[in-house]
């Protein structure tokens, strides 16, 4: 009998656990973007906003907003404030949100724009007339809980504006067509959504729903596939189609269009927003380009190693920026400009640099520049300082650049620069009028440009590192697995800096104490990080908020 009891008990536990997981998924699960099924696969831009977010996002918003009591005590307070803004605008078309919109409004509102059609005409060699551009087809896709109530709101607007509507139908979907002076407006209902837009856009939405919608696009899936599951808003841009339309619709000679065409090579761009109880998170993705120069920019600025750079900066840093391969990034930027810009010829920037400095930009400067860190420290004026530290693969070339900078300084004021040595580096210092601190320019196995002697010493060998800071560690954890931090800002420093400069005569204004300072004091940190997934670069921008109990 005992085995049967154990089996029955195990089955009971499994059912209870399964029911708990199902309830958790239903209650806290992410909301799906259903509007995207009504968006054409070749849409140029798409925006989706959850006006009634998932329970998980709503709870996170409640906790997040609680850190800002001056903005309201809850999500409902924030919603009421938004309604107060909307109602005057709705009143202009005869509606009131609570009475005419809220009863039927579902959980999401989406918008899309089709790339405009253009007709380029050439009036002469190398000369183009501005092309006539057709009005782009656009549509709003609004989630609806009650079709009849939504139709009542439409009828109320038509009566308020004294508009006449004509009945029409397309592929079994009935809709109203409202003639307008510029573009006729179509309103129809399809699968729990109201479609409001141009008539061609409504028909495109019907076609998309029956097949070939944006969510079936490989480009769209690649762009949004790396985002967190539960979002408040998502935006998507098909850069190739939008850039093509922009180029074709402008008076740009054919031979000068390569620069803009290069933008399209990076692939679609997507942005998404979600919140946690302790932070707001903005995510972005961009397809990696095939162009070698553009790849150098991406890998140089956002490649592996940025986290190690920030970790090694001084612990009292309140602003930090790390670049894994500065030389590669700048080389790619220069090559991209010289190869694509209609106003800058091949090698023109490099030649101009050499004529002004006597140095070959690539061989003498960029070739030795490796990982680079920038930091700023100090929250009172006399302690303000910072430094730029660039690791060098060739000490002789680094010294030559420092010597050239010294020559430029001496040419302006032969007595201002003084020889200086520290930490195995050699260079010079320049004294500035008090209360400003001196500037140090050093070279060797790394290049250091520092403002203030304390910053110089911390750049060479900090007593404690930023990587050991609890706040910095919290910020890095907030980025998520696999993200390399490239930017960090201790937002708690802002009120201190405002106070410091107020002492020197700055006046933040009468509303600062009551309106601005409380918001600033609720902020904790800002951090930006990136990672690569297949052929996509993912980035996250996280703004953390303080607990409020501290």
XYZ file of C-alpha atoms in Angstrom:
550
model
C 0.000 0.000 0.000
C 2.810 2.398 0.799
C 4.137 2.594 -2.774
C 0.642 3.491 -3.977
C 0.457 6.242 -1.347
C 3.804 7.639 -2.495
C 2.746 7.512 -6.131
C -0.529 9.289 -5.339
C 1.330 11.892 -3.301
C 3.841 12.487 -6.090
C 1.069 12.886 -8.654
C -0.728 15.337 -6.369
C 2.449 17.396 -5.939
C 3.040 17.370 -9.694
C -0.492 18.622 -10.384
C -0.198 21.338 -7.725
C 3.231 22.419 -8.992
C 2.040 22.393 -12.590
C -1.005 24.422 -11.669
C 1.196 26.884 -9.793
C 3.493 27.287 -12.776
C 0.506 27.768 -15.070
C -1.016 30.342 -12.728
C 2.313 32.153 -12.484
C 2.623 32.206 -16.267
C -0.920 33.499 -16.699
C -0.590 36.101 -13.938
C 2.997 37.233 -14.479
C 3.655 36.089 -18.029
C 4.690 38.447 -20.809
C 2.092 39.879 -23.148
C 2.495 38.996 -26.785
C 2.551 41.538 -29.581
C -0.515 40.521 -31.586
C -0.678 43.744 -33.593
C 2.436 42.796 -35.564
C 0.387 40.124 -37.386
C -1.443 42.977 -39.130
C 1.726 44.781 -40.235
C 3.119 44.251 -43.773
C 6.462 42.470 -43.931
C 7.996 45.367 -45.858
C 6.892 48.125 -43.445
C 9.508 50.849 -43.104
C 8.880 51.564 -39.416
C 6.805 49.957 -36.673
C 5.964 50.986 -33.101
C 4.054 48.943 -30.536
C 3.028 50.271 -27.128
C 1.341 48.250 -24.390
C -1.120 50.695 -22.845
C -2.184 47.935 -20.465
C 1.095 46.135 -19.749
C 1.485 42.640 -18.362
C 0.960 42.136 -14.644
C 4.703 41.629 -14.236
C 5.477 44.945 -15.937
C 2.679 46.679 -14.056
C 4.056 45.455 -10.708
C 7.557 46.519 -11.737
C 6.195 49.935 -12.735
C 4.468 50.261 -9.359
C 7.783 49.580 -7.578
C 9.727 51.811 -9.945
C 7.343 54.765 -9.621
C 7.340 54.374 -5.837
C 10.948 55.626 -5.933
C 9.593 58.920 -7.309
C 6.819 59.979 -4.914
C 6.663 63.383 -6.568
C 5.354 61.636 -9.712
C 2.542 59.861 -7.861
C 2.135 56.914 -5.550
C 1.213 54.245 -8.094
C 0.813 53.170 -11.688
C -2.794 54.367 -11.522
C -1.628 57.851 -10.489
C 0.679 57.977 -13.503
C -2.167 56.751 -15.707
C -4.501 59.434 -14.352
C -1.876 62.083 -15.048
C -1.614 60.865 -18.643
C -5.400 60.956 -19.025
C -5.376 64.564 -17.833
C -3.046 65.309 -20.734
C -5.077 63.330 -23.286
C -8.572 64.552 -22.436
C -8.160 68.127 -23.763
C -6.990 66.704 -27.085
C -9.786 64.116 -27.202
C -12.322 66.832 -26.412
C -11.427 68.485 -29.720
C -12.963 65.499 -31.544
C -15.890 65.059 -29.164
C -14.510 62.285 -26.940
C -13.662 61.765 -23.277
C -11.234 59.020 -22.345
C -13.046 57.444 -19.401
C -16.483 57.491 -21.072
C -15.704 56.969 -24.769
C -12.325 55.203 -25.055
C -11.421 53.274 -21.918
C -14.435 50.869 -22.055
C -13.318 49.362 -25.371
C -9.543 50.009 -25.463
C -7.510 46.813 -25.304
C -3.927 46.289 -24.190
C -1.857 47.677 -27.073
C -1.654 50.397 -29.701
C 0.631 50.037 -32.707
C 1.615 52.196 -35.678
C 3.406 51.456 -38.903
C 4.644 53.466 -41.874
C 5.306 52.135 -45.351
C 8.326 53.487 -47.240
C 7.167 56.330 -49.502
C 7.166 55.813 -53.235
C 9.336 58.275 -55.138
C 9.917 59.318 -58.715
C 13.357 60.723 -59.434
C 13.749 62.933 -62.489
C 17.080 64.176 -63.811
C 17.149 67.619 -65.363
C 20.767 67.649 -66.381
C 24.079 65.919 -65.884
C 24.828 65.826 -62.166
C 21.678 67.819 -61.388
C 18.455 66.434 -59.955
C 15.058 67.971 -59.400
C 13.447 67.371 -56.044
C 11.380 64.268 -56.652
C 7.640 64.271 -56.015
C 7.092 61.986 -53.023
C 3.776 60.258 -52.492
C 2.149 60.448 -49.073
C 3.426 57.363 -47.215
C 0.756 54.878 -46.221
C 0.340 54.746 -42.457
C -1.965 52.985 -40.033
C -2.727 52.769 -36.337
C -3.644 49.300 -35.067
C -5.595 49.572 -31.820
C -6.489 46.597 -29.650
C -10.249 46.489 -29.035
C -12.222 44.713 -26.305
C -15.657 45.718 -27.621
C -16.132 46.340 -31.345
C -19.561 47.941 -30.881
C -18.311 50.420 -28.270
C -15.333 51.265 -30.466
C -17.652 51.827 -33.438
C -19.784 54.128 -31.250
C -16.660 56.213 -30.549
C -15.909 56.399 -34.299
C -19.496 57.495 -35.013
C -19.232 60.128 -32.296
C -16.086 61.570 -33.880
C -17.709 61.624 -37.322
C -20.741 63.458 -35.906
C -18.565 65.893 -33.955
C -16.502 66.721 -37.054
C -19.559 66.663 -39.358
C -17.934 64.062 -41.616
C -19.583 61.705 -44.051
C -18.345 58.113 -44.284
C -18.778 55.659 -47.139
C -19.058 51.888 -46.638
C -16.525 49.676 -48.415
C -15.143 46.146 -48.235
C -11.866 44.380 -49.019
C -11.294 40.624 -48.942
C -14.272 40.133 -46.644
C -13.341 42.950 -44.253
C -15.834 45.813 -44.084
C -14.614 49.336 -43.376
C -15.606 52.985 -43.515
C -13.885 55.416 -45.856
C -13.893 59.064 -44.803
C -13.004 61.384 -47.706
C -10.509 64.111 -46.787
C -8.937 66.978 -48.724
C -5.453 65.437 -48.676
C -5.687 61.712 -47.847
C -8.836 59.640 -47.319
C -9.044 57.876 -43.948
C -10.200 54.270 -43.604
C -11.522 52.661 -40.395
C -12.148 48.935 -40.090
C -12.101 46.048 -37.600
C -10.104 42.845 -37.908
C -9.341 40.198 -35.269
C -9.935 42.296 -32.128
C -8.177 45.299 -33.628
C -9.333 48.594 -35.082
C -7.310 49.673 -38.100
C -7.227 53.415 -38.690
C -5.181 54.788 -41.551
C -4.963 55.317 -45.275
C -7.078 52.987 -47.402
C -4.040 51.263 -48.986
C -2.610 50.687 -45.491
C -5.847 49.083 -44.296
C -5.777 46.746 -47.283
C -2.130 45.949 -46.602
C -3.038 45.025 -43.022
C -5.735 42.655 -44.265
C -3.214 41.055 -46.628
C -0.624 40.827 -43.849
C -3.072 39.056 -41.552
C -3.719 36.471 -44.271
C 0.010 35.914 -44.741
C 3.423 37.603 -45.133
C 3.237 39.823 -42.042
C 6.158 41.542 -40.330
C 6.450 38.916 -37.586
C 7.270 36.338 -40.279
C 10.167 38.464 -41.546
C 13.646 37.077 -40.808
C 14.983 40.630 -40.516
C 12.391 41.542 -37.878
C 12.987 38.356 -35.898
C 16.746 38.937 -35.947
C 16.251 42.529 -34.788
C 13.945 41.816 -31.816
C 14.879 38.222 -31.012
C 17.545 39.160 -28.472
C 15.299 41.434 -26.387
C 13.769 40.576 -23.033
C 10.416 38.788 -23.387
C 8.214 41.316 -21.584
C 8.201 44.844 -22.998
C 6.370 48.132 -22.569
C 7.216 49.357 -26.065
C 9.043 48.175 -29.180
C 10.216 50.113 -32.243
C 11.564 48.719 -35.497
C 13.110 50.492 -38.497
C 13.914 48.926 -41.851
C 16.919 51.122 -42.577
C 17.423 49.777 -46.086
C 13.979 50.768 -47.361
C 13.866 54.072 -45.472
C 17.344 55.141 -46.576
C 16.596 54.150 -50.163
C 13.461 56.281 -50.143
C 15.316 59.211 -48.570
C 18.089 59.041 -51.143
C 15.719 58.718 -54.082
C 13.519 61.547 -52.813
C 16.330 64.075 -52.523
C 18.427 66.137 -54.885
C 21.530 64.008 -54.393
C 23.599 63.180 -57.479
C 24.014 59.474 -58.093
C 27.766 59.505 -57.484
C 27.294 61.067 -54.053
C 24.786 58.562 -52.708
C 27.265 55.977 -51.444
C 27.452 57.561 -48.004
C 23.753 57.241 -47.302
C 23.623 53.824 -48.887
C 26.226 52.739 -46.345
C 23.700 53.321 -43.590
C 21.450 50.668 -45.076
C 24.214 48.060 -44.955
C 23.955 47.862 -41.171
C 20.532 46.226 -41.432
C 17.343 46.873 -39.465
C 17.399 48.716 -36.150
C 15.104 47.887 -33.238
C 14.590 49.492 -29.818
C 12.592 48.214 -26.845
C 11.740 49.454 -23.355
C 10.921 47.550 -20.184
C 11.182 48.235 -16.471
C 12.300 46.394 -13.397
C 11.490 47.365 -9.852
C 14.969 48.912 -9.586
C 15.647 50.167 -13.120
C 14.382 51.219 -16.519
C 15.983 49.311 -19.394
C 16.272 50.480 -22.996
C 17.462 47.818 -25.427
C 18.667 48.289 -28.988
C 19.812 46.021 -31.788
C 21.466 46.667 -35.100
C 22.530 44.263 -37.788
C 26.292 44.104 -38.262
C 27.417 45.596 -41.591
C 29.536 43.850 -44.224
C 31.639 46.959 -44.824
C 35.090 46.458 -43.186
C 35.352 50.101 -42.093
C 31.971 49.985 -40.353
C 32.890 46.691 -38.705
C 36.082 48.298 -37.396
C 33.972 51.029 -35.785
C 31.627 48.515 -34.147
C 34.350 46.153 -32.925
C 36.638 48.989 -31.897
C 34.062 50.729 -29.734
C 31.924 47.779 -28.598
C 34.165 44.715 -28.744
C 35.304 42.524 -25.889
C 37.440 44.058 -23.146
C 35.524 47.219 -22.260
C 34.461 45.748 -18.927
C 38.061 45.079 -17.924
C 38.935 48.696 -18.712
C 36.175 50.122 -16.527
C 36.994 47.664 -13.716
C 40.531 49.062 -13.467
C 39.574 52.745 -13.148
C 39.633 54.516 -9.726
C 36.864 53.545 -7.293
C 35.635 57.126 -6.823
C 34.984 57.541 -10.565
C 31.539 58.959 -11.264
C 31.829 59.024 -15.050
C 33.641 56.328 -17.020
C 33.942 55.332 -20.654
C 35.875 52.400 -22.090
C 36.938 51.642 -25.661
C 38.494 48.204 -26.302
C 40.401 49.169 -29.484
C 40.590 52.930 -29.958
C 42.975 52.835 -32.913
C 40.804 50.384 -34.837
C 37.639 52.338 -34.075
C 39.036 55.679 -35.232
C 40.662 54.079 -38.292
C 37.293 52.672 -39.296
C 35.632 56.028 -38.712
C 38.170 57.868 -40.855
C 37.986 55.259 -43.629
C 34.214 55.386 -43.569
C 34.155 59.178 -43.897
C 36.822 59.277 -46.590
C 35.178 56.487 -48.566
C 31.586 57.645 -48.391
C 31.336 61.387 -47.845
C 30.571 63.443 -50.965
C 32.603 66.349 -49.565
C 35.690 64.475 -48.327
C 37.938 62.783 -50.833
C 39.977 59.626 -50.391
C 42.787 60.117 -47.816
C 41.835 63.790 -47.460
C 41.455 63.659 -43.659
C 44.706 61.726 -43.253
C 46.600 64.138 -45.484
C 45.190 67.167 -43.657
C 46.241 65.685 -40.315
C 49.773 65.045 -41.535
C 50.125 68.539 -42.975
C 49.111 70.073 -39.644
C 51.066 67.774 -37.290
C 53.840 66.208 -39.322
C 52.560 62.789 -38.213
C 51.082 60.010 -40.295
C 47.614 59.507 -38.796
C 47.576 55.737 -39.254
C 51.213 54.730 -38.745
C 52.322 57.276 -36.142
C 49.137 57.641 -34.102
C 46.344 55.110 -34.557
C 48.547 52.034 -35.043
C 49.630 51.887 -31.376
C 46.368 52.867 -29.674
C 44.749 49.976 -27.822
C 42.296 49.763 -24.950
C 41.293 53.187 -23.673
C 39.620 54.403 -20.509
C 38.288 57.826 -19.590
C 37.243 58.745 -16.049
C 36.090 61.778 -14.095
C 36.222 62.017 -10.283
C 35.518 64.540 -7.537
C 32.220 66.209 -6.620
C 33.565 69.463 -5.222
C 35.376 71.963 -7.410
C 38.820 71.651 -5.826
C 38.740 67.843 -6.166
C 37.479 67.656 -9.730
C 39.806 65.693 -11.968
C 39.962 63.058 -14.632
C 42.177 61.309 -17.107
C 42.313 59.617 -20.482
C 44.460 56.451 -20.462
C 45.400 54.742 -23.744
C 47.354 51.471 -23.721
C 50.190 51.538 -26.256
C 51.749 48.793 -28.360
C 54.719 51.000 -29.295
C 56.245 53.233 -26.595
C 58.505 55.049 -29.071
C 55.575 56.153 -31.235
C 53.647 57.183 -28.121
C 56.584 59.300 -26.953
C 56.790 60.897 -30.401
C 53.135 61.951 -30.225
C 53.650 63.389 -26.725
C 56.688 65.298 -28.003
C 54.652 66.718 -30.872
C 51.960 67.883 -28.431
C 54.722 69.509 -26.350
C 55.958 71.368 -29.428
C 52.481 72.714 -30.095
C 52.163 73.919 -26.479
C 55.617 75.544 -26.564
C 54.779 77.338 -29.784
C 51.930 79.111 -27.969
C 53.749 79.754 -24.672
C 57.365 78.533 -24.384
C 57.351 78.826 -20.578
C 54.081 77.043 -19.730
C 55.173 73.393 -20.122
C 57.505 71.720 -17.614
C 59.170 68.305 -17.833
C 57.483 65.679 -15.669
C 58.009 61.990 -14.859
C 55.744 59.587 -12.958
C 55.062 55.856 -12.854
C 57.687 55.087 -15.477
C 56.165 57.553 -17.927
C 57.733 60.760 -19.192
C 56.089 63.888 -20.470
C 55.200 67.363 -19.321
C 52.814 69.356 -17.168
C 51.056 72.645 -17.863
C 50.072 74.862 -14.951
C 46.727 76.645 -15.247
C 45.576 79.719 -13.321
C 44.063 78.891 -9.879
C 41.751 77.348 -8.873
C 42.264 75.137 -11.955
C 44.516 72.089 -11.552
C 47.525 71.377 -13.788
C 47.293 69.254 -16.920
C 49.676 66.321 -17.442
C 50.559 64.718 -20.787
C 52.589 61.513 -20.421
C 53.865 58.787 -22.742
C 55.560 55.400 -22.694
C 53.827 52.009 -22.573
C 50.626 54.035 -22.371
C 49.537 57.578 -23.058
C 47.961 59.540 -20.212
C 46.330 62.959 -20.354
C 45.223 63.952 -16.857
C 43.640 66.968 -15.215
C 44.925 67.213 -11.663
C 47.749 65.377 -9.910
C 45.399 63.096 -7.976
C 43.792 61.987 -11.246
C 47.246 61.344 -12.721
C 48.234 59.174 -9.759
C 44.952 57.272 -9.936
C 45.380 56.782 -13.678
C 48.797 55.249 -13.076
C 47.958 53.135 -10.010
C 44.608 53.657 -8.251
C 44.481 52.845 -4.555
C 41.211 50.984 -5.123
C 39.445 50.053 -8.348
C 35.980 50.761 -9.676
C 35.470 47.029 -10.102
C 35.415 46.714 -6.288
C 32.618 49.286 -5.922
C 29.261 47.857 -4.799
C 27.330 50.375 -6.884
C 29.347 49.633 -10.023
C 28.908 45.893 -9.471
C 25.156 46.413 -9.103
C 25.118 48.379 -12.351
C 27.008 45.635 -14.208
C 24.661 42.977 -12.841
C 21.772 45.123 -14.076
C 23.037 44.846 -17.659
C 22.523 41.106 -17.779
C 24.669 38.153 -18.790
C 27.137 38.622 -21.608
C 26.948 42.419 -21.825
C 30.271 44.274 -21.772
C 29.932 47.684 -20.047
C 31.270 50.602 -22.081
C 29.793 53.556 -20.181
C 29.061 54.187 -16.494
C 27.644 57.212 -14.701
C 27.150 57.441 -10.933
C 23.974 59.533 -10.963
C 24.190 60.210 -7.224
C 27.004 62.626 -8.078
C 24.701 65.018 -9.959
C 23.060 66.733 -6.929
C 26.506 67.093 -5.355
C 27.910 68.688 -8.502
C 24.967 71.086 -8.724
C 25.572 72.058 -5.107
C 29.303 72.499 -5.744
C 28.792 74.877 -8.646
C 26.012 76.722 -6.811
C 28.639 77.746 -4.237
C 30.553 79.419 -7.077
C 27.615 81.567 -8.106
C 25.549 79.206 -10.233
C 21.812 79.383 -9.606
C 19.817 76.242 -10.523
C 16.560 78.196 -10.290
C 13.685 78.300 -7.797
C 12.061 75.077 -9.050
C 15.235 73.009 -8.618
C 14.757 72.223 -4.920
C 11.068 71.351 -5.247
C 10.845 69.706 -8.666
C 14.238 68.630 -9.977
C 16.354 67.715 -6.958
C 13.923 65.093 -5.575
C 13.980 63.282 -8.925
C 17.780 63.426 -9.126
C 18.094 62.108 -5.582
C 16.028 59.057 -6.549
C 18.447 58.076 -9.327
C 21.306 55.658 -8.723
C 23.348 54.888 -11.846
C 23.334 54.740 -15.629
C 25.234 52.068 -17.522
C 25.536 51.062 -21.181
C 26.742 47.692 -22.375
C 26.813 45.629 -25.555
C 27.229 42.095 -26.820
C 27.209 40.309 -30.167
C 24.795 37.544 -31.091
C 25.462 36.045 -34.499
C 25.259 38.990 -36.938
C 23.536 41.375 -34.524
C 24.919 43.885 -32.041
C 22.766 44.162 -28.915
C 23.032 47.116 -26.548
C 21.398 47.937 -23.228
C 21.046 51.282 -21.480
C 20.024 50.845 -17.855
C 19.035 53.633 -15.454
C 18.965 52.361 -11.868
C 16.957 53.932 -9.065
C 17.719 53.992 -5.375
C 15.869 51.854 -2.883
C 14.170 54.827 -1.258
C 14.671 53.362 2.211
C 18.299 54.373 2.403
